[in-house]
Amino acid sequence: MARSWTRLHEHLGAAPGPLDFGMVAKAAADRLAESDDLDWKEQLPQPPREGRWNELAKDITAMANTRGGLIIFGVRDATCELVGIDPDEVNIEQYAQWVRNHVQPYLPDLTFTVLTSTDGATSVLVADVPASPMAPHLVYGTAARDKDQQAAVAPYRDRDHTAWMAEHQLERAYRDRFTRAQRAEDEAHHLLAHAAETVPPSTQSQPPTSSPWPAPNARFRAPLPARPARKPPPWPRPPAARVAIR
């Protein structure tokens, strides 16, 4: 499911909710600059080049490895001119397959959405990339002259362009991933222990009824797209404002 709060929402002062074509058109008209969580693309994603290297997989992975964001196809990156795309040429299943084939670990929450103007004259394609708790993700590919040898890189967004993680950045990103996983496990054990202490013993010993006993919990999952004051690190930032209820 696409996120309800993005760089465009922040720029336009819009309330949380689905992104629509009017918001994209207004942001382009305002010449909203690219950033670590916004990437304008003039053309639709292209097939893998140079053997099996996939540019779409690289761009998506860079955002997932940083703090998520939007890749919007149909807007020139240099001028922010809204040129649109041909919606009949969009192949979302193929794009998703490219990402599945070239990115590890798997990115489950990626969404592609075609947005069209009210008069049907202009369309854009929006790839919504959430920040991934499984970062770092690696992009796998081969060069045209050496198709038997696969290589893997870890891209990330450095302001308005893509950079590549050095070894020490990869080490930090993996350490952060393991820390997040351990924290989530510790939270689950804490909540279970709290529930066991809170529910009266007489209730625990009674046979189950037809009505379940709910035990909701919430924790922060991803940050708001606030403009960074300094160069963003090449790993997901600590959660700040979005809450997942489960």
Coordinates of N, CA and C in Angstrom, one line a residue:
M1 N 0.8 -1.2 0.0 CA 0.0 0.0 0.0 C 0.9 1.2 0.0
A2 N 0.6 2.2 -0.9 CA 1.3 3.4 -1.0 C 1.2 4.2 0.3
R3 N 2.3 5.0 0.6 CA 2.3 5.8 1.8 C 1.3 7.0 1.6
S4 N 0.9 7.5 2.8 CA -0.1 8.7 2.7 C 0.6 10.0 3.1
W5 N 1.9 10.0 3.2 CA 2.6 11.2 3.5 C 4.0 11.2 2.8
T6 N 4.2 12.1 1.9 CA 5.5 12.1 1.1 C 6.1 13.4 1.0
R7 N 7.2 13.6 0.3 CA 7.8 14.8 0.0 C 6.8 15.8 -0.6
L8 N 5.9 15.3 -1.5 CA 5.0 16.2 -2.2 C 3.9 16.7 -1.2
H9 N 3.5 15.9 -0.3 CA 2.5 16.3 0.8 C 3.1 17.5 1.6
E10 N 4.4 17.3 2.0 CA 5.1 18.3 2.8 C 5.2 19.6 2.0
H11 N 5.6 19.5 0.8 CA 5.8 20.7 0.0 C 4.5 21.5 -0.2
L12 N 3.5 20.8 -0.5 CA 2.2 21.4 -0.8 C 1.4 21.7 0.4
G13 N 1.8 21.3 1.6 CA 1.0 21.5 2.8 C -0.3 20.7 2.8
A14 N -0.2 19.6 2.1 CA -1.4 18.8 2.0 C -1.6 17.8 3.2
A15 N -2.8 17.5 3.5 CA -3.1 16.6 4.6 C -2.7 15.2 4.1
P16 N -2.4 14.3 5.1 CA -2.1 12.9 4.7 C -3.2 12.3 3.9
G17 N -2.8 11.5 2.9 CA -3.8 10.9 2.0 C -3.2 10.4 0.8
P18 N -3.9 9.8 -0.1 CA -3.4 9.3 -1.4 C -2.8 10.4 -2.2
L19 N -1.7 10.1 -2.9 CA -1.1 11.1 -3.9 C -2.0 11.1 -5.1
D20 N -2.2 12.3 -5.7 CA -3.0 12.4 -7.0 C -2.2 13.1 -8.0
F21 N -2.8 13.1 -9.2 CA -2.1 13.8 -10.4 C -1.9 15.3 -10.1
G22 N -3.0 15.9 -9.6 CA -2.9 17.3 -9.3 C -1.7 17.7 -8.4
M23 N -1.4 16.9 -7.4 CA -0.3 17.2 -6.5 C 1.0 17.1 -7.3
V24 N 1.1 16.1 -8.2 CA 2.4 15.9 -9.0 C 2.5 17.1 -9.9
A25 N 1.4 17.5 -10.6 CA 1.5 18.7 -11.5 C 1.9 20.0 -10.8
K26 N 1.3 20.2 -9.6 CA 1.6 21.4 -8.8 C 3.1 21.4 -8.4
A27 N 3.6 20.3 -7.9 CA 5.0 20.2 -7.5 C 5.9 20.4 -8.6
A28 N 5.6 19.9 -9.8 CA 6.4 20.1 -11.0 C 6.4 21.6 -11.4
A29 N 5.2 22.2 -11.4 CA 5.0 23.6 -11.7 C 5.8 24.5 -10.8
D30 N 5.9 24.0 -9.5 CA 6.7 24.8 -8.5 C 8.2 24.5 -8.6
R31 N 8.6 23.6 -9.6 CA 10.0 23.2 -9.8 C 10.6 22.7 -8.5
L32 N 9.8 21.8 -7.8 CA 10.3 21.2 -6.6 C 11.6 20.4 -6.9
A33 N 12.7 20.8 -6.2 CA 14.0 20.2 -6.5 C 14.0 18.7 -6.1
E34 N 14.8 17.9 -6.8 CA 15.0 16.5 -6.4 C 15.8 16.5 -5.1
S35 N 15.6 15.5 -4.3 CA 16.2 15.3 -3.0 C 16.5 13.9 -2.8
D36 N 16.9 13.5 -1.5 CA 17.1 12.1 -1.3 C 15.9 11.3 -1.3
D37 N 14.7 11.9 -1.2 CA 13.4 11.2 -1.3 C 12.5 11.6 -2.4
L38 N 13.1 12.2 -3.4 CA 12.3 12.6 -4.6 C 13.2 12.5 -5.8
D39 N 12.8 11.8 -6.9 CA 13.6 11.6 -8.1 C 12.6 11.8 -9.3
W40 N 12.8 12.8 -10.1 CA 12.1 13.0 -11.3 C 12.7 12.2 -12.5
K41 N 11.9 11.5 -13.3 CA 12.4 10.8 -14.4 C 11.6 11.2 -15.6
E42 N 12.2 11.5 -16.7 CA 11.5 11.8 -18.0 C 10.8 10.6 -18.6
Q43 N 11.6 9.5 -18.7 CA 11.1 8.3 -19.5 C 10.7 7.2 -18.5
L44 N 9.9 6.3 -19.0 CA 9.6 5.1 -18.3 C 10.8 4.2 -18.1
P45 N 10.7 3.3 -17.1 CA 11.9 2.4 -16.8 C 12.2 1.6 -18.1
Q46 N 13.5 1.5 -18.3 CA 14.0 0.8 -19.5 C 14.4 -0.6 -19.2
P47 N 14.5 -1.5 -20.2 CA 14.9 -2.9 -19.9 C 16.4 -2.9 -19.4
P48 N 16.8 -4.0 -18.8 CA 18.2 -4.1 -18.3 C 19.2 -3.8 -19.4
R49 N 20.2 -3.1 -19.1 CA 21.2 -2.8 -20.1 C 22.6 -3.3 -19.7
E50 N 23.6 -3.3 -20.6 CA 24.9 -3.8 -20.3 C 24.9 -5.2 -19.7
G51 N 24.3 -6.1 -20.4 CA 24.2 -7.4 -19.9 C 22.9 -7.6 -19.1
R52 N 23.0 -7.5 -17.8 CA 21.8 -7.7 -17.0 C 21.7 -6.6 -15.9
W53 N 22.4 -5.4 -16.1 CA 22.3 -4.4 -15.2 C 21.0 -3.6 -15.3
N54 N 20.3 -3.4 -14.2 CA 19.0 -2.8 -14.2 C 19.0 -1.5 -13.5
E55 N 18.7 -0.4 -14.3 CA 18.8 0.9 -13.7 C 17.6 1.2 -12.7
L56 N 16.4 0.6 -13.0 CA 15.3 0.8 -12.1 C 15.5 0.2 -10.8
A57 N 16.1 -1.0 -10.8 CA 16.4 -1.7 -9.5 C 17.4 -0.9 -8.7
K58 N 18.4 -0.3 -9.4 CA 19.4 0.5 -8.7 C 18.7 1.7 -8.0
D59 N 17.8 2.4 -8.8 CA 17.2 3.7 -8.2 C 16.3 3.3 -7.1
I60 N 15.5 2.3 -7.2 CA 14.6 1.9 -6.1 C 15.4 1.4 -4.9
T61 N 16.5 0.7 -5.1 CA 17.2 0.2 -3.9 C 17.9 1.4 -3.2
A62 N 18.4 2.4 -4.0 CA 19.0 3.5 -3.3 C 18.1 4.2 -2.4
M63 N 16.8 4.3 -2.7 CA 15.8 5.0 -1.8 C 15.5 4.1 -0.7
A64 N 15.3 2.8 -0.9 CA 15.0 1.9 0.2 C 16.1 1.8 1.2
N65 N 17.4 2.0 0.7 CA 18.5 1.9 1.6 C 18.7 3.2 2.4
T66 N 18.0 4.3 2.0 CA 18.2 5.6 2.7 C 17.0 5.8 3.6
R67 N 15.9 6.4 3.1 CA 14.8 6.6 4.0 C 13.5 6.6 3.2
G68 N 13.5 6.0 2.0 CA 12.4 5.9 1.1 C 12.1 7.2 0.3
G69 N 11.1 7.1 -0.5 CA 10.8 8.3 -1.3 C 10.0 8.0 -2.6
L70 N 9.9 8.9 -3.5 CA 9.1 8.8 -4.7 C 10.0 8.9 -5.9
I71 N 9.8 8.0 -6.9 CA 10.4 8.2 -8.2 C 9.2 8.4 -9.1
I72 N 9.2 9.6 -9.8 CA 8.1 9.9 -10.6 C 8.5 10.0 -12.1
F73 N 7.9 9.2 -12.9 CA 8.3 9.1 -14.3 C 7.3 10.0 -15.1
G74 N 7.8 10.9 -16.0 CA 7.0 11.7 -16.8 C 7.3 13.2 -16.5
V75 N 8.4 13.5 -15.8 CA 8.8 14.8 -15.4 C 10.3 14.9 -15.7
R76 N 10.7 15.9 -16.5 CA 12.1 16.1 -16.8 C 12.8 16.6 -15.5
D77 N 13.9 15.9 -15.2 CA 14.6 16.2 -13.9 C 15.3 17.5 -13.9
A78 N 15.8 18.0 -15.1 CA 16.5 19.3 -15.2 C 15.6 20.5 -15.1
T79 N 14.4 20.4 -15.7 CA 13.5 21.6 -15.8 C 12.2 21.4 -15.0
C80 N 12.0 20.2 -14.5 CA 10.7 19.8 -13.9 C 9.5 20.0 -14.8
E81 N 9.8 20.0 -16.1 CA 8.7 20.1 -17.1 C 7.8 18.8 -17.1
L82 N 6.5 18.9 -17.0 CA 5.6 17.8 -16.9 C 5.4 17.3 -18.4
V83 N 6.1 16.3 -18.8 CA 6.0 15.8 -20.2 C 5.0 14.6 -20.3
G84 N 4.8 13.9 -19.2 CA 3.9 12.8 -19.2 C 4.5 11.5 -19.8
I85 N 3.8 10.4 -19.6 CA 4.2 9.1 -20.2 C 3.0 8.5 -20.9
D86 N 3.2 7.5 -21.7 CA 2.1 6.8 -22.4 C 1.7 5.6 -21.4
P87 N 0.5 5.7 -20.8 CA 0.1 4.7 -19.9 C 0.0 3.3 -20.5
D88 N -0.2 3.3 -21.8 CA -0.3 2.0 -22.5 C 1.0 1.2 -22.5
E89 N 2.1 2.0 -22.3 CA 3.4 1.4 -22.3 C 3.9 0.9 -20.9
V90 N 3.1 1.3 -19.9 CA 3.5 0.9 -18.5 C 3.2 -0.6 -18.3
N91 N 4.2 -1.3 -17.8 CA 4.1 -2.7 -17.5 C 4.6 -2.9 -16.0
I92 N 3.6 -2.7 -15.1 CA 4.0 -2.8 -13.7 C 4.5 -4.2 -13.3
E93 N 3.9 -5.2 -13.8 CA 4.3 -6.6 -13.5 C 5.8 -6.8 -13.9
Q94 N 6.2 -6.3 -15.1 CA 7.6 -6.4 -15.5 C 8.5 -5.6 -14.6
Y95 N 8.1 -4.4 -14.2 CA 9.0 -3.6 -13.3 C 9.2 -4.3 -12.0
A96 N 8.1 -4.9 -11.5 CA 8.2 -5.6 -10.2 C 9.1 -6.8 -10.3
Q97 N 9.0 -7.5 -11.5 CA 9.9 -8.6 -11.7 C 11.3 -8.2 -11.8
W98 N 11.6 -7.1 -12.5 CA 13.0 -6.7 -12.5 C 13.6 -6.5 -11.1
V99 N 12.8 -5.9 -10.2 CA 13.2 -5.6 -8.9 C 13.4 -6.9 -8.1
R100 N 12.5 -7.9 -8.3 CA 12.6 -9.2 -7.7 C 13.9 -9.9 -8.1
N101 N 14.2 -9.8 -9.4 CA 15.3 -10.5 -10.0 C 16.7 -9.9 -9.6
H102 N 16.7 -8.6 -9.3 CA 18.0 -8.0 -9.2 C 18.3 -7.4 -7.8
V103 N 17.3 -7.5 -6.9 CA 17.5 -6.9 -5.5 C 17.3 -8.0 -4.4
Q104 N 18.3 -8.0 -3.5 CA 18.2 -8.8 -2.3 C 18.6 -8.0 -1.1
P105 N 17.9 -8.2 0.0 CA 16.7 -8.9 0.3 C 15.5 -8.4 -0.5
Y106 N 14.4 -9.1 -0.6 CA 13.2 -8.8 -1.3 C 12.6 -7.5 -0.7
L107 N 12.1 -6.6 -1.6 CA 11.4 -5.4 -1.2 C 9.9 -5.6 -1.3
P108 N 9.2 -5.9 -0.2 CA 7.7 -6.3 -0.3 C 6.8 -5.2 -0.4
D109 N 7.1 -3.9 0.0 CA 6.1 -2.9 0.1 C 6.2 -1.8 -1.1
L110 N 7.0 -2.1 -2.1 CA 7.1 -1.2 -3.2 C 5.8 -1.2 -4.0
T111 N 5.3 0.0 -4.4 CA 4.1 0.1 -5.2 C 4.4 1.0 -6.4
F112 N 3.7 0.7 -7.6 CA 3.7 1.5 -8.8 C 2.3 1.9 -9.1
T113 N 2.1 3.2 -9.3 CA 0.8 3.7 -9.6 C 0.8 4.7 -10.7
V114 N -0.2 4.5 -11.7 CA -0.3 5.4 -12.8 C -1.3 6.5 -12.4
L115 N -1.0 7.8 -12.5 CA -1.9 8.9 -12.1 C -2.1 9.7 -13.4
T116 N -3.4 10.0 -13.7 CA -3.8 10.6 -14.9 C -4.6 11.9 -14.6
S117 N -4.4 12.9 -15.4 CA -5.1 14.2 -15.2 C -6.6 14.0 -15.5
T118 N -7.4 14.9 -14.9 CA -8.9 14.8 -15.0 C -9.4 14.7 -16.5
D119 N -8.7 15.4 -17.4 CA -9.1 15.4 -18.8 C -8.5 14.2 -19.5
G120 N -7.7 13.3 -18.9 CA -7.2 12.1 -19.5 C -6.0 12.4 -20.5
A121 N -5.5 13.6 -20.5 CA -4.5 14.0 -21.5 C -3.1 13.6 -21.1
T122 N -2.8 13.6 -19.8 CA -1.5 13.4 -19.3 C -1.5 12.4 -18.2
S123 N -0.4 11.6 -18.2 CA -0.3 10.6 -17.1 C 1.2 10.6 -16.6
V124 N 1.3 10.1 -15.4 CA 2.7 9.9 -14.8 C 2.7 8.6 -14.1
L125 N 3.8 8.0 -13.9 CA 4.0 6.8 -13.2 C 4.7 7.1 -11.9
V126 N 4.2 6.7 -10.8 CA 4.8 6.9 -9.5 C 5.3 5.6 -8.8
A127 N 6.5 5.5 -8.5 CA 7.1 4.4 -7.8 C 7.2 4.9 -6.3
D128 N 6.5 4.3 -5.4 CA 6.6 4.7 -4.0 C 7.4 3.7 -3.3
V129 N 8.5 4.1 -2.7 CA 9.5 3.2 -2.1 C 9.6 3.5 -0.6
P130 N 9.1 2.7 0.2 CA 9.2 2.9 1.7 C 10.7 2.7 2.1
A131 N 11.1 3.3 3.2 CA 12.4 3.0 3.8 C 12.3 1.6 4.3
S132 N 13.3 0.8 4.1 CA 13.3 -0.6 4.4 C 14.0 -0.9 5.8
P133 N 13.3 -1.7 6.7 CA 14.0 -2.1 7.9 C 15.0 -3.2 7.6
M134 N 15.0 -3.8 6.4 CA 15.9 -4.8 6.0 C 17.1 -4.3 5.3
A135 N 17.3 -3.0 5.2 CA 18.5 -2.4 4.6 C 19.7 -2.9 5.3
P136 N 20.8 -3.1 4.6 CA 21.0 -2.7 3.2 C 20.6 -3.7 2.2
H137 N 20.0 -3.3 1.1 CA 19.6 -4.1 0.0 C 20.7 -4.0 -1.0
L138 N 21.0 -5.1 -1.7 CA 22.1 -5.2 -2.7 C 21.4 -5.3 -4.1
V139 N 22.0 -4.7 -5.1 CA 21.6 -4.8 -6.5 C 22.6 -5.7 -7.2
Y140 N 22.1 -6.8 -7.8 CA 22.9 -7.8 -8.5 C 22.8 -7.6 -10.0
G141 N 23.9 -7.7 -10.7 CA 23.9 -7.6 -12.1 C 25.2 -8.1 -12.7
T142 N 25.3 -8.1 -14.1 CA 26.5 -8.6 -14.7 C 26.8 -7.6 -15.8
A143 N 28.1 -7.5 -16.2 CA 28.5 -6.6 -17.3 C 28.4 -7.4 -18.6
A144 N 28.2 -6.6 -19.7 CA 28.0 -7.2 -21.0 C 29.1 -8.1 -21.4
R145 N 30.4 -7.8 -21.1 CA 31.5 -8.5 -21.5 C 31.9 -9.7 -20.6
D146 N 31.2 -9.8 -19.5 CA 31.5 -10.9 -18.5 C 30.2 -11.3 -17.9
K147 N 29.3 -12.0 -18.7 CA 28.0 -12.3 -18.2 C 27.9 -13.4 -17.2
D148 N 29.0 -14.2 -17.1 CA 29.1 -15.3 -16.1 C 29.4 -14.8 -14.7
Q149 N 29.9 -13.6 -14.6 CA 30.3 -13.1 -13.3 C 29.3 -12.1 -12.7
Q150 N 28.6 -12.4 -11.7 CA 27.7 -11.4 -11.1 C 28.4 -10.5 -10.1
A151 N 28.0 -9.3 -10.0 CA 28.5 -8.4 -9.0 C 27.3 -7.8 -8.2
A152 N 27.6 -7.3 -7.0 CA 26.6 -6.7 -6.2 C 27.1 -5.4 -5.6
V153 N 26.2 -4.4 -5.6 CA 26.5 -3.1 -5.1 C 25.4 -2.7 -4.2
A154 N 25.7 -1.7 -3.3 CA 24.7 -1.2 -2.3 C 24.5 0.3 -2.5
P155 N 23.6 0.7 -3.4 CA 23.4 2.1 -3.6 C 22.6 2.8 -2.5
Y156 N 22.8 4.1 -2.4 CA 22.0 4.9 -1.5 C 21.8 6.3 -2.1
R157 N 20.8 7.1 -1.6 CA 20.6 8.4 -2.1 C 21.4 9.4 -1.3
D158 N 22.2 10.2 -2.0 CA 23.0 11.2 -1.5 C 22.5 12.5 -2.0
R159 N 21.5 13.1 -1.3 CA 20.8 14.3 -1.7 C 20.0 14.0 -3.0
D160 N 20.5 14.6 -4.2 CA 19.7 14.4 -5.4 C 20.3 13.4 -6.4
H161 N 21.3 12.6 -5.9 CA 21.9 11.6 -6.8 C 22.2 10.3 -6.0
T162 N 22.6 9.3 -6.8 CA 22.9 8.0 -6.2 C 24.4 7.8 -6.0
A163 N 24.7 7.3 -4.8 CA 26.1 7.0 -4.5 C 26.2 5.5 -4.1
W164 N 27.4 5.0 -3.8 CA 27.6 3.6 -3.5 C 28.2 3.5 -2.1
M165 N 27.7 2.6 -1.3 CA 28.2 2.4 0.0 C 29.6 1.8 0.0
A166 N 30.5 2.4 0.7 CA 31.8 1.9 1.0 C 31.7 0.7 2.0
E167 N 32.8 0.0 2.2 CA 32.8 -1.1 3.1 C 32.4 -0.7 4.5
H168 N 32.9 0.4 5.0 CA 32.5 0.8 6.4 C 31.1 1.2 6.5
Q169 N 30.5 1.7 5.4 CA 29.1 2.1 5.4 C 28.2 0.8 5.4
L170 N 28.6 -0.2 4.6 CA 27.9 -1.5 4.6 C 28.0 -2.1 6.0
E171 N 29.1 -2.0 6.7 CA 29.2 -2.6 8.0 C 28.2 -1.9 9.0
R172 N 28.2 -0.6 8.9 CA 27.3 0.1 9.8 C 25.8 -0.2 9.5
A173 N 25.5 -0.3 8.2 CA 24.1 -0.6 7.8 C 23.7 -2.0 8.2
Y174 N 24.5 -3.0 8.1 CA 24.2 -4.3 8.6 C 24.0 -4.3 10.1
R175 N 24.9 -3.6 10.8 CA 24.8 -3.5 12.3 C 23.5 -2.9 12.7
D176 N 23.1 -1.9 12.0 CA 21.8 -1.2 12.3 C 20.6 -2.1 12.0
R177 N 20.7 -2.9 10.9 CA 19.6 -3.9 10.6 C 19.5 -4.9 11.8
F178 N 20.6 -5.4 12.2 CA 20.5 -6.4 13.3 C 20.0 -5.8 14.6
T179 N 20.4 -4.5 14.8 CA 19.9 -3.8 16.0 C 18.4 -3.6 16.0
R180 N 17.9 -3.2 14.8 CA 16.4 -3.1 14.6 C 15.7 -4.4 14.9
A181 N 16.2 -5.5 14.4 CA 15.6 -6.8 14.5 C 15.6 -7.2 16.0
Q182 N 16.7 -7.0 16.7 CA 16.8 -7.3 18.1 C 15.8 -6.5 18.9
R183 N 15.7 -5.2 18.6 CA 14.8 -4.3 19.3 C 13.4 -4.7 19.1
A184 N 13.0 -5.1 17.9 CA 11.6 -5.5 17.7 C 11.3 -6.8 18.5
E185 N 12.3 -7.7 18.5 CA 12.1 -9.0 19.3 C 12.0 -8.6 20.8
D186 N 12.8 -7.7 21.3 CA 12.7 -7.4 22.7 C 11.4 -6.7 23.0
E187 N 10.9 -5.9 22.1 CA 9.6 -5.2 22.3 C 8.5 -6.3 22.4
A188 N 8.5 -7.3 21.5 CA 7.5 -8.3 21.5 C 7.5 -9.1 22.8
H189 N 8.7 -9.4 23.3 CA 8.7 -10.2 24.6 C 8.2 -9.3 25.7
H190 N 8.6 -8.0 25.7 CA 8.1 -7.1 26.7 C 6.6 -7.0 26.7
L191 N 6.0 -6.8 25.5 CA 4.5 -6.7 25.5 C 3.8 -8.0 25.9
L192 N 4.4 -9.2 25.5 CA 3.8 -10.4 26.0 C 3.9 -10.6 27.5
A193 N 5.0 -10.2 28.0 CA 5.2 -10.3 29.5 C 4.2 -9.3 30.2
H194 N 4.1 -8.1 29.6 CA 3.1 -7.1 30.2 C 1.7 -7.6 30.2
A195 N 1.3 -8.3 29.0 CA 0.0 -8.8 28.9 C -0.3 -9.9 30.0
A196 N 0.8 -10.8 30.1 CA 0.6 -11.9 31.1 C 0.5 -11.3 32.5
E197 N 1.1 -10.2 32.8 CA 1.1 -9.6 34.1 C -0.2 -8.9 34.4
T198 N -0.8 -8.3 33.3 CA -2.0 -7.5 33.4 C -3.3 -8.3 33.4
V199 N -3.4 -9.4 32.7 CA -4.6 -10.2 32.6 C -4.7 -10.9 34.0
P200 N -5.8 -10.8 34.7 CA -6.0 -11.5 35.9 C -5.8 -13.0 35.8
P201 N -5.2 -13.7 36.8 CA -5.0 -15.1 36.7 C -6.4 -15.9 36.4
S202 N -7.5 -15.4 37.0 CA -8.7 -16.1 36.8 C -9.1 -16.1 35.3
T203 N -8.8 -15.0 34.7 CA -9.2 -14.8 33.2 C -8.3 -15.8 32.4
Q204 N -7.0 -15.9 32.8 CA -6.1 -16.8 32.0 C -6.5 -18.2 32.1
S205 N -7.1 -18.6 33.3 CA -7.5 -20.0 33.4 C -8.8 -20.4 32.8
Q206 N -9.6 -19.4 32.5 CA -10.9 -19.7 31.9 C -10.8 -20.2 30.5
P207 N -11.7 -21.1 30.0 CA -11.6 -21.5 28.6 C -11.9 -20.4 27.7
P208 N -11.4 -20.5 26.5 CA -11.5 -19.4 25.5 C -13.0 -19.2 25.2
T209 N -13.4 -18.0 24.9 CA -14.8 -17.7 24.5 C -14.8 -17.3 23.0
S210 N -15.9 -17.0 22.5 CA -16.0 -16.7 21.1 C -15.5 -15.3 20.8
S211 N -15.3 -14.4 21.8 CA -14.8 -13.1 21.6 C -13.3 -13.1 21.9
P212 N -12.4 -12.7 21.0 CA -11.0 -12.6 21.2 C -10.7 -11.5 22.2
W213 N -9.6 -11.6 22.9 CA -9.1 -10.5 23.8 C -8.0 -9.8 23.0
P214 N -8.3 -8.5 22.6 CA -7.3 -7.8 21.7 C -6.2 -7.3 22.6
A215 N -5.0 -7.3 21.9 CA -3.8 -6.7 22.6 C -3.0 -5.9 21.5
P216 N -3.6 -4.7 21.2 CA -2.9 -3.9 20.2 C -1.6 -3.3 20.7
N217 N -0.7 -3.1 19.8 CA 0.5 -2.3 20.1 C 0.9 -1.5 18.9
A218 N 1.7 -0.5 19.2 CA 2.2 0.4 18.1 C 3.6 0.8 18.3
R219 N 4.3 0.9 17.2 CA 5.7 1.5 17.3 C 6.0 2.2 16.0
F220 N 6.9 3.2 16.1 CA 7.3 4.0 14.9 C 8.0 3.1 13.9
R221 N 7.6 3.3 12.6 CA 8.2 2.5 11.5 C 9.0 3.3 10.5
A222 N 8.7 4.5 10.2 CA 9.4 5.2 9.2 C 9.3 6.7 9.4
P223 N 10.3 7.5 9.0 CA 10.3 8.9 9.3 C 9.4 9.7 8.3
L224 N 9.0 10.9 8.8 CA 8.4 11.9 7.9 C 9.5 12.4 6.9
P225 N 9.0 12.9 5.8 CA 10.0 13.4 4.8 C 10.5 14.8 5.0
A226 N 10.9 15.1 6.2 CA 11.4 16.4 6.5 C 12.8 16.6 5.8
R227 N 13.0 17.8 5.3 CA 14.2 18.1 4.6 C 15.4 18.1 5.6
P228 N 16.4 17.2 5.2 CA 17.6 17.1 6.1 C 18.4 18.4 6.2
A229 N 18.9 18.7 7.3 CA 19.8 19.8 7.5 C 21.2 19.5 7.1
R230 N 21.6 18.2 7.0 CA 22.9 17.8 6.7 C 22.8 16.6 5.8
K231 N 23.9 16.2 5.3 CA 24.0 15.1 4.4 C 23.4 13.8 5.0
P232 N 22.5 13.2 4.4 CA 21.8 12.0 5.0 C 22.8 10.8 5.1
P233 N 22.7 10.0 6.1 CA 23.5 8.8 6.2 C 23.0 7.7 5.2
P234 N 23.9 6.8 4.8 CA 23.5 5.8 3.8 C 22.8 4.6 4.5
W235 N 21.9 4.8 5.4 CA 21.1 3.8 6.0 C 19.8 4.4 6.5
P236 N 18.8 3.6 6.7 CA 17.5 4.2 7.2 C 17.7 5.0 8.5
R237 N 17.1 6.2 8.5 CA 17.2 7.0 9.7 C 16.3 6.4 10.8
P238 N 16.6 6.8 12.1 CA 15.7 6.4 13.2 C 14.2 6.8 12.9
P239 N 13.3 5.9 13.2 CA 11.9 6.3 13.0 C 11.5 7.6 13.7
A240 N 10.6 8.4 13.1 CA 10.3 9.6 13.7 C 8.8 9.9 13.9
A241 N 7.9 9.5 12.9 CA 6.6 10.0 13.0 C 5.5 9.1 12.5
R242 N 5.8 8.1 11.7 CA 4.7 7.3 11.2 C 4.5 6.1 12.1
V243 N 3.3 5.7 12.3 CA 3.0 4.7 13.3 C 2.3 3.6 12.6
A244 N 2.7 2.3 12.8 CA 2.0 1.2 12.3 C 1.3 0.5 13.4
I245 N 0.0 0.3 13.3 CA -0.8 -0.3 14.3 C -1.0 -1.8 13.9
R246 N -0.7 -2.7 14.8 CA -0.9 -4.1 14.5 C -1.3 -4.8 15.8

